[in-house]
Amino acid sequence: MPKKVRDLIKILEKAGFVDRGGKGDHRNFVHPNGIKPITVSGKEGDDAKHYQEKAVRLAIEEAKNE
């Protein structure tokens, strides 16, 4: 069962990413380490797409390695 967009947001914030805002239902997150920004789109109650979950997982792994 896919995660919800709100779950991805919570995971990113717990990992230290900061929401820099965005247009519409897009949110741009950046990490203080200067990691490439990640964009999460969709309303908070929507199911996250598989590629979004993968992008969040990879961004968090990259942030840990910095």
PDB file of N, CA, C and O in Angstrom:
ATOM      1  N   MET A   1       0.843  -1.176   0.000  1.00  0.00           N
ATOM      2  CA  MET A   1       0.000   0.000   0.000  1.00  0.00           C
ATOM      3  C   MET A   1       0.890   1.241   0.000  1.00  0.00           C
ATOM      4  O   MET A   1       1.815   1.352   0.813  1.00  0.00           O
ATOM      5  N   PRO A   2       0.639   2.173  -0.919  1.00  0.00           N
ATOM      6  CA  PRO A   2       1.504   3.358  -0.997  1.00  0.00           C
ATOM      7  C   PRO A   2       1.326   4.278   0.199  1.00  0.00           C
ATOM      8  O   PRO A   2       0.272   4.334   0.824  1.00  0.00           O
ATOM      9  N   LYS A   3       2.387   5.002   0.499  1.00  0.00           N
ATOM     10  CA  LYS A   3       2.331   5.996   1.559  1.00  0.00           C
ATOM     11  C   LYS A   3       1.527   7.195   1.057  1.00  0.00           C
ATOM     12  O   LYS A   3       1.356   7.395  -0.144  1.00  0.00           O
ATOM     13  N   LYS A   4       1.064   8.001   1.986  1.00  0.00           N
ATOM     14  CA  LYS A   4       0.387   9.247   1.639  1.00  0.00           C
ATOM     15  C   LYS A   4       1.446  10.342   1.479  1.00  0.00           C
ATOM     16  O   LYS A   4       2.551  10.248   2.015  1.00  0.00           O
ATOM     17  N   VAL A   5       1.102  11.384   0.741  1.00  0.00           N
ATOM     18  CA  VAL A   5       2.012  12.511   0.546  1.00  0.00           C
ATOM     19  C   VAL A   5       2.373  13.112   1.902  1.00  0.00           C
ATOM     20  O   VAL A   5       3.523  13.478   2.143  1.00  0.00           O
ATOM     21  N   ARG A   6       1.415  13.186   2.819  1.00  0.00           N
ATOM     22  CA  ARG A   6       1.692  13.740   4.152  1.00  0.00           C
ATOM     23  C   ARG A   6       2.766  12.937   4.878  1.00  0.00           C
ATOM     24  O   ARG A   6       3.560  13.488   5.622  1.00  0.00           O
ATOM     25  N   ASP A   7       2.800  11.613   4.649  1.00  0.00           N
ATOM     26  CA  ASP A   7       3.822  10.774   5.272  1.00  0.00           C
ATOM     27  C   ASP A   7       5.203  11.094   4.718  1.00  0.00           C
ATOM     28  O   ASP A   7       6.183  11.137   5.471  1.00  0.00           O
ATOM     29  N   LEU A   8       5.292  11.323   3.409  1.00  0.00           N
ATOM     30  CA  LEU A   8       6.577  11.682   2.807  1.00  0.00           C
ATOM     31  C   LEU A   8       7.080  13.013   3.372  1.00  0.00           C
ATOM     32  O   LEU A   8       8.269  13.169   3.649  1.00  0.00           O
ATOM     33  N   ILE A   9       6.166  13.954   3.560  1.00  0.00           N
ATOM     34  CA  ILE A   9       6.536  15.257   4.107  1.00  0.00           C
ATOM     35  C   ILE A   9       7.080  15.099   5.525  1.00  0.00           C
ATOM     36  O   ILE A   9       8.113  15.671   5.879  1.00  0.00           O
ATOM     37  N   LYS A  10       6.401  14.299   6.341  1.00  0.00           N
ATOM     38  CA  LYS A  10       6.856  14.063   7.715  1.00  0.00           C
ATOM     39  C   LYS A  10       8.229  13.404   7.735  1.00  0.00           C
ATOM     40  O   LYS A  10       9.085  13.759   8.548  1.00  0.00           O
ATOM     41  N   ILE A  11       8.446  12.440   6.845  1.00  0.00           N
ATOM     42  CA  ILE A  11       9.730  11.744   6.775  1.00  0.00           C
ATOM     43  C   ILE A  11      10.842  12.726   6.408  1.00  0.00           C
ATOM     44  O   ILE A  11      11.924  12.712   7.015  1.00  0.00           O
ATOM     45  N   LEU A  12      10.594  13.590   5.428  1.00  0.00           N
ATOM     46  CA  LEU A  12      11.597  14.575   5.021  1.00  0.00           C
ATOM     47  C   LEU A  12      11.905  15.554   6.152  1.00  0.00           C
ATOM     48  O   LEU A  12      13.071  15.856   6.414  1.00  0.00           O
ATOM     49  N   GLU A  13      10.874  16.038   6.819  1.00  0.00           N
ATOM     50  CA  GLU A  13      11.088  17.000   7.903  1.00  0.00           C
ATOM     51  C   GLU A  13      11.842  16.358   9.060  1.00  0.00           C
ATOM     52  O   GLU A  13      12.700  16.987   9.669  1.00  0.00           O
ATOM     53  N   LYS A  14      11.563  15.090   9.350  1.00  0.00           N
ATOM     54  CA  LYS A  14      12.267  14.385  10.415  1.00  0.00           C
ATOM     55  C   LYS A  14      13.746  14.214  10.075  1.00  0.00           C
ATOM     56  O   LYS A  14      14.603  14.208  10.953  1.00  0.00           O
ATOM     57  N   ALA A  15      14.052  14.092   8.777  1.00  0.00           N
ATOM     58  CA  ALA A  15      15.430  13.928   8.325  1.00  0.00           C
ATOM     59  C   ALA A  15      16.172  15.264   8.236  1.00  0.00           C
ATOM     60  O   ALA A  15      17.333  15.295   7.848  1.00  0.00           O
ATOM     61  N   GLY A  16      15.492  16.379   8.553  1.00  0.00           N
ATOM     62  CA  GLY A  16      16.158  17.674   8.571  1.00  0.00           C
ATOM     63  C   GLY A  16      15.892  18.547   7.356  1.00  0.00           C
ATOM     64  O   GLY A  16      16.443  19.642   7.246  1.00  0.00           O
ATOM     65  N   PHE A  17      15.064  18.104   6.439  1.00  0.00           N
ATOM     66  CA  PHE A  17      14.740  18.917   5.273  1.00  0.00           C
ATOM     67  C   PHE A  17      13.759  20.015   5.672  1.00  0.00           C
ATOM     68  O   PHE A  17      12.950  19.846   6.581  1.00  0.00           O
ATOM     69  N   VAL A  18      13.838  21.153   4.973  1.00  0.00           N
ATOM     70  CA  VAL A  18      13.000  22.314   5.272  1.00  0.00           C
ATOM     71  C   VAL A  18      12.139  22.614   4.050  1.00  0.00           C
ATOM     72  O   VAL A  18      12.638  22.645   2.918  1.00  0.00           O
ATOM     73  N   ASP A  19      10.857  22.857   4.288  1.00  0.00           N
ATOM     74  CA  ASP A  19       9.922  23.184   3.206  1.00  0.00           C
ATOM     75  C   ASP A  19      10.138  24.632   2.791  1.00  0.00           C
ATOM     76  O   ASP A  19       9.974  25.551   3.594  1.00  0.00           O
ATOM     77  N   ARG A  20      10.511  24.844   1.538  1.00  0.00           N
ATOM     78  CA  ARG A  20      10.748  26.192   1.017  1.00  0.00           C
ATOM     79  C   ARG A  20       9.547  26.709   0.234  1.00  0.00           C
ATOM     80  O   ARG A  20       9.647  27.721  -0.454  1.00  0.00           O
ATOM     81  N   GLY A  21       8.431  26.016   0.317  1.00  0.00           N
ATOM     82  CA  GLY A  21       7.227  26.458  -0.378  1.00  0.00           C
ATOM     83  C   GLY A  21       7.198  25.950  -1.805  1.00  0.00           C
ATOM     84  O   GLY A  21       7.994  25.126  -2.213  1.00  0.00           O
ATOM     85  N   GLY A  22       6.255  26.437  -2.551  1.00  0.00           N
ATOM     86  CA  GLY A  22       6.102  26.027  -3.944  1.00  0.00           C
ATOM     87  C   GLY A  22       4.802  26.583  -4.491  1.00  0.00           C
ATOM     88  O   GLY A  22       4.098  27.333  -3.825  1.00  0.00           O
ATOM     89  N   LYS A  23       4.482  26.203  -5.713  1.00  0.00           N
ATOM     90  CA  LYS A  23       3.268  26.672  -6.363  1.00  0.00           C
ATOM     91  C   LYS A  23       2.228  25.566  -6.352  1.00  0.00           C
ATOM     92  O   LYS A  23       2.539  24.409  -6.649  1.00  0.00           O
ATOM     93  N   GLY A  24       1.026  25.915  -6.022  1.00  0.00           N
ATOM     94  CA  GLY A  24      -0.050  24.932  -6.034  1.00  0.00           C
ATOM     95  C   GLY A  24       0.190  23.860  -4.991  1.00  0.00           C
ATOM     96  O   GLY A  24       0.468  24.152  -3.838  1.00  0.00           O
ATOM     97  N   ASP A  25       0.111  22.598  -5.430  1.00  0.00           N
ATOM     98  CA  ASP A  25       0.308  21.509  -4.483  1.00  0.00           C
ATOM     99  C   ASP A  25       1.732  20.952  -4.539  1.00  0.00           C
ATOM    100  O   ASP A  25       1.980  19.823  -4.112  1.00  0.00           O
ATOM    101  N   HIS A  26       2.668  21.737  -5.033  1.00  0.00           N
ATOM    102  CA  HIS A  26       4.080  21.339  -5.068  1.00  0.00           C
ATOM    103  C   HIS A  26       4.797  21.949  -3.864  1.00  0.00           C
ATOM    104  O   HIS A  26       4.575  23.105  -3.532  1.00  0.00           O
ATOM    105  N   ARG A  27       5.648  21.150  -3.240  1.00  0.00           N
ATOM    106  CA  ARG A  27       6.453  21.616  -2.114  1.00  0.00           C
ATOM    107  C   ARG A  27       7.907  21.307  -2.401  1.00  0.00           C
ATOM    108  O   ARG A  27       8.231  20.181  -2.778  1.00  0.00           O
ATOM    109  N   ASN A  28       8.762  22.294  -2.205  1.00  0.00           N
ATOM    110  CA  ASN A  28      10.195  22.125  -2.439  1.00  0.00           C
ATOM    111  C   ASN A  28      10.906  22.023  -1.104  1.00  0.00           C
ATOM    112  O   ASN A  28      10.784  22.908  -0.271  1.00  0.00           O
ATOM    113  N   PHE A  29      11.659  20.956  -0.931  1.00  0.00           N
ATOM    114  CA  PHE A  29      12.392  20.729   0.310  1.00  0.00           C
ATOM    115  C   PHE A  29      13.886  20.807   0.038  1.00  0.00           C
ATOM    116  O   PHE A  29      14.368  20.281  -0.963  1.00  0.00           O
ATOM    117  N   VAL A  30      14.598  21.475   0.945  1.00  0.00           N
ATOM    118  CA  VAL A  30      16.050  21.568   0.856  1.00  0.00           C
ATOM    119  C   VAL A  30      16.635  21.117   2.182  1.00  0.00           C
ATOM    120  O   VAL A  30      15.993  21.209   3.230  1.00  0.00           O
ATOM    121  N   HIS A  31      17.862  20.638   2.129  1.00  0.00           N
ATOM    122  CA  HIS A  31      18.556  20.192   3.329  1.00  0.00           C
ATOM    123  C   HIS A  31      19.671  21.189   3.626  1.00  0.00           C
ATOM    124  O   HIS A  31      20.293  21.711   2.705  1.00  0.00           O
ATOM    125  N   PRO A  32      19.953  21.466   4.904  1.00  0.00           N
ATOM    126  CA  PRO A  32      21.014  22.417   5.244  1.00  0.00           C
ATOM    127  C   PRO A  32      22.392  22.026   4.702  1.00  0.00           C
ATOM    128  O   PRO A  32      23.243  22.886   4.532  1.00  0.00           O
ATOM    129  N   ASN A  33      22.615  20.749   4.415  1.00  0.00           N
ATOM    130  CA  ASN A  33      23.901  20.304   3.863  1.00  0.00           C
ATOM    131  C   ASN A  33      24.098  20.746   2.421  1.00  0.00           C
ATOM    132  O   ASN A  33      25.156  20.526   1.863  1.00  0.00           O
ATOM    133  N   GLY A  34      23.072  21.317   1.803  1.00  0.00           N
ATOM    134  CA  GLY A  34      23.192  21.749   0.421  1.00  0.00           C
ATOM    135  C   GLY A  34      22.872  20.659  -0.579  1.00  0.00           C
ATOM    136  O   GLY A  34      23.248  20.736  -1.740  1.00  0.00           O
ATOM    137  N   ILE A  35      22.177  19.629  -0.127  1.00  0.00           N
ATOM    138  CA  ILE A  35      21.764  18.544  -1.011  1.00  0.00           C
ATOM    139  C   ILE A  35      20.801  19.109  -2.053  1.00  0.00           C
ATOM    140  O   ILE A  35      20.061  20.052  -1.797  1.00  0.00           O
ATOM    141  N   LYS A  36      20.803  18.514  -3.232  1.00  0.00           N
ATOM    142  CA  LYS A  36      19.892  18.928  -4.294  1.00  0.00           C
ATOM    143  C   LYS A  36      18.448  18.962  -3.775  1.00  0.00           C
ATOM    144  O   LYS A  36      18.017  18.039  -3.082  1.00  0.00           O
ATOM    145  N   PRO A  37      17.700  20.013  -4.061  1.00  0.00           N
ATOM    146  CA  PRO A  37      16.316  20.104  -3.564  1.00  0.00           C
ATOM    147  C   PRO A  37      15.451  18.963  -4.109  1.00  0.00           C
ATOM    148  O   PRO A  37      15.700  18.438  -5.192  1.00  0.00           O
ATOM    149  N   ILE A  38      14.441  18.598  -3.349  1.00  0.00           N
ATOM    150  CA  ILE A  38      13.499  17.575  -3.769  1.00  0.00           C
ATOM    151  C   ILE A  38      12.104  18.182  -3.769  1.00  0.00           C
ATOM    152  O   ILE A  38      11.747  18.940  -2.859  1.00  0.00           O
ATOM    153  N   THR A  39      11.330  17.885  -4.789  1.00  0.00           N
ATOM    154  CA  THR A  39       9.975  18.399  -4.914  1.00  0.00           C
ATOM    155  C   THR A  39       8.985  17.264  -4.696  1.00  0.00           C
ATOM    156  O   THR A  39       9.114  16.204  -5.301  1.00  0.00           O
ATOM    157  N   VAL A  40       8.011  17.523  -3.829  1.00  0.00           N
ATOM    158  CA  VAL A  40       6.937  16.567  -3.581  1.00  0.00           C
ATOM    159  C   VAL A  40       5.653  17.229  -4.047  1.00  0.00           C
ATOM    160  O   VAL A  40       5.339  18.339  -3.619  1.00  0.00           O
ATOM    161  N   SER A  41       4.917  16.561  -4.924  1.00  0.00           N
ATOM    162  CA  SER A  41       3.680  17.145  -5.437  1.00  0.00           C
ATOM    163  C   SER A  41       2.493  16.298  -5.010  1.00  0.00           C
ATOM    164  O   SER A  41       2.615  15.114  -4.741  1.00  0.00           O
ATOM    165  N   GLY A  42       1.350  16.945  -4.937  1.00  0.00           N
ATOM    166  CA  GLY A  42       0.121  16.261  -4.578  1.00  0.00           C
ATOM    167  C   GLY A  42      -0.461  16.821  -3.299  1.00  0.00           C
ATOM    168  O   GLY A  42       0.237  17.428  -2.493  1.00  0.00           O
ATOM    169  N   LYS A  43      -1.747  16.624  -3.139  1.00  0.00           N
ATOM    170  CA  LYS A  43      -2.406  17.044  -1.905  1.00  0.00           C
ATOM    171  C   LYS A  43      -2.001  16.087  -0.800  1.00  0.00           C
ATOM    172  O   LYS A  43      -1.658  14.933  -1.049  1.00  0.00           O
ATOM    173  N   GLU A  44      -2.035  16.540   0.442  1.00  0.00           N
ATOM    174  CA  GLU A  44      -1.540  15.737   1.565  1.00  0.00           C
ATOM    175  C   GLU A  44      -2.243  14.396   1.693  1.00  0.00           C
ATOM    176  O   GLU A  44      -1.646  13.421   2.116  1.00  0.00           O
ATOM    177  N   GLY A  45      -3.501  14.300   1.331  1.00  0.00           N
ATOM    178  CA  GLY A  45      -4.247  13.048   1.460  1.00  0.00           C
ATOM    179  C   GLY A  45      -4.093  12.108   0.282  1.00  0.00           C
ATOM    180  O   GLY A  45      -4.582  10.979   0.331  1.00  0.00           O
ATOM    181  N   ASP A  46      -3.420  12.543  -0.785  1.00  0.00           N
ATOM    182  CA  ASP A  46      -3.235  11.692  -1.972  1.00  0.00           C
ATOM    183  C   ASP A  46      -2.223  10.597  -1.704  1.00  0.00           C
ATOM    184  O   ASP A  46      -1.314  10.747  -0.899  1.00  0.00           O
ATOM    185  N   ASP A  47      -2.373   9.491  -2.425  1.00  0.00           N
ATOM    186  CA  ASP A  47      -1.362   8.442  -2.379  1.00  0.00           C
ATOM    187  C   ASP A  47      -0.120   8.932  -3.110  1.00  0.00           C
ATOM    188  O   ASP A  47      -0.218   9.532  -4.187  1.00  0.00           O
ATOM    189  N   ALA A  48       1.032   8.668  -2.524  1.00  0.00           N
ATOM    190  CA  ALA A  48       2.292   9.064  -3.159  1.00  0.00           C
ATOM    191  C   ALA A  48       2.599   8.102  -4.300  1.00  0.00           C
ATOM    192  O   ALA A  48       2.301   6.907  -4.221  1.00  0.00           O
ATOM    193  N   LYS A  49       3.179   8.617  -5.333  1.00  0.00           N
ATOM    194  CA  LYS A  49       3.605   7.782  -6.460  1.00  0.00           C
ATOM    195  C   LYS A  49       4.873   7.019  -6.083  1.00  0.00           C
ATOM    196  O   LYS A  49       5.630   7.438  -5.214  1.00  0.00           O
ATOM    197  N   HIS A  50       5.091   5.914  -6.759  1.00  0.00           N
ATOM    198  CA  HIS A  50       6.260   5.073  -6.483  1.00  0.00           C
ATOM    199  C   HIS A  50       7.558   5.868  -6.659  1.00  0.00           C
ATOM    200  O   HIS A  50       8.473   5.766  -5.843  1.00  0.00           O
ATOM    201  N   TYR A  51       7.632   6.680  -7.705  1.00  0.00           N
ATOM    202  CA  TYR A  51       8.856   7.446  -7.966  1.00  0.00           C
ATOM    203  C   TYR A  51       9.075   8.513  -6.894  1.00  0.00           C
ATOM    204  O   TYR A  51      10.218   8.871  -6.611  1.00  0.00           O
ATOM    205  N   GLN A  52       7.996   9.024  -6.292  1.00  0.00           N
ATOM    206  CA  GLN A  52       8.152  10.006  -5.216  1.00  0.00           C
ATOM    207  C   GLN A  52       8.753   9.349  -3.976  1.00  0.00           C
ATOM    208  O   GLN A  52       9.637   9.908  -3.337  1.00  0.00           O
ATOM    209  N   GLU A  53       8.266   8.159  -3.634  1.00  0.00           N
ATOM    210  CA  GLU A  53       8.803   7.440  -2.482  1.00  0.00           C
ATOM    211  C   GLU A  53      10.284   7.135  -2.690  1.00  0.00           C
ATOM    212  O   GLU A  53      11.090   7.294  -1.769  1.00  0.00           O
ATOM    213  N   LYS A  54      10.649   6.733  -3.900  1.00  0.00           N
ATOM    214  CA  LYS A  54      12.042   6.422  -4.209  1.00  0.00           C
ATOM    215  C   LYS A  54      12.907   7.678  -4.117  1.00  0.00           C
ATOM    216  O   LYS A  54      14.011   7.642  -3.555  1.00  0.00           O
ATOM    217  N   ALA A  55      12.410   8.803  -4.634  1.00  0.00           N
ATOM    218  CA  ALA A  55      13.169  10.050  -4.602  1.00  0.00           C
ATOM    219  C   ALA A  55      13.406  10.511  -3.164  1.00  0.00           C
ATOM    220  O   ALA A  55      14.505  10.973  -2.824  1.00  0.00           O
ATOM    221  N   VAL A  56      12.400  10.365  -2.314  1.00  0.00           N
ATOM    222  CA  VAL A  56      12.544  10.749  -0.908  1.00  0.00           C
ATOM    223  C   VAL A  56      13.576   9.856  -0.229  1.00  0.00           C
ATOM    224  O   VAL A  56      14.459  10.331   0.489  1.00  0.00           O
ATOM    225  N   ARG A  57      13.493   8.557  -0.469  1.00  0.00           N
ATOM    226  CA  ARG A  57      14.440   7.609   0.133  1.00  0.00           C
ATOM    227  C   ARG A  57      15.873   7.924  -0.294  1.00  0.00           C
ATOM    228  O   ARG A  57      16.786   7.966   0.544  1.00  0.00           O
ATOM    229  N   LEU A  58      16.076   8.195  -1.573  1.00  0.00           N
ATOM    230  CA  LEU A  58      17.414   8.507  -2.078  1.00  0.00           C
ATOM    231  C   LEU A  58      17.937   9.832  -1.521  1.00  0.00           C
ATOM    232  O   LEU A  58      19.118   9.948  -1.189  1.00  0.00           O
ATOM    233  N   ALA A  59      17.076  10.826  -1.406  1.00  0.00           N
ATOM    234  CA  ALA A  59      17.493  12.131  -0.868  1.00  0.00           C
ATOM    235  C   ALA A  59      17.919  12.007   0.580  1.00  0.00           C
ATOM    236  O   ALA A  59      18.913  12.608   1.004  1.00  0.00           O
ATOM    237  N   ILE A  60      17.200  11.205   1.355  1.00  0.00           N
ATOM    238  CA  ILE A  60      17.551  11.025   2.758  1.00  0.00           C
ATOM    239  C   ILE A  60      18.877  10.272   2.889  1.00  0.00           C
ATOM    240  O   ILE A  60      19.730  10.634   3.706  1.00  0.00           O
ATOM    241  N   GLU A  61      19.071   9.248   2.062  1.00  0.00           N
ATOM    242  CA  GLU A  61      20.346   8.514   2.088  1.00  0.00           C
ATOM    243  C   GLU A  61      21.500   9.438   1.720  1.00  0.00           C
ATOM    244  O   GLU A  61      22.564   9.385   2.335  1.00  0.00           O
ATOM    245  N   GLU A  62      21.298  10.287   0.725  1.00  0.00           N
ATOM    246  CA  GLU A  62      22.345  11.220   0.307  1.00  0.00           C
ATOM    247  C   GLU A  62      22.654  12.222   1.417  1.00  0.00           C
ATOM    248  O   GLU A  62      23.800  12.569   1.648  1.00  0.00           O
ATOM    249  N   ALA A  63      21.616  12.665   2.127  1.00  0.00           N
ATOM    250  CA  ALA A  63      21.815  13.626   3.220  1.00  0.00           C
ATOM    251  C   ALA A  63      22.597  12.983   4.359  1.00  0.00           C
ATOM    252  O   ALA A  63      23.403  13.636   5.009  1.00  0.00           O
ATOM    253  N   LYS A  64      22.364  11.707   4.618  1.00  0.00           N
ATOM    254  CA  LYS A  64      23.103  11.003   5.686  1.00  0.00           C
ATOM    255  C   LYS A  64      24.568  10.836   5.344  1.00  0.00           C
ATOM    256  O   LYS A  64      25.413  10.849   6.223  1.00  0.00           O
ATOM    257  N   ASN A  65      24.877  10.694   4.057  1.00  0.00           N
ATOM    258  CA  ASN A  65      26.248  10.471   3.621  1.00  0.00           C
ATOM    259  C   ASN A  65      27.069  11.747   3.586  1.00  0.00           C
ATOM    260  O   ASN A  65      28.289  11.697   3.472  1.00  0.00           O
ATOM    261  N   GLU A  66      26.424  12.891   3.630  1.00  0.00           N
ATOM    262  CA  GLU A  66      27.146  14.175   3.579  1.00  0.00           C
ATOM    263  C   GLU A  66      27.720  14.527   4.927  1.00  0.00           C
ATOM    264  O   GLU A  66      27.293  14.278   5.957  1.00  0.00           O
TER     265      GLU A  66
END
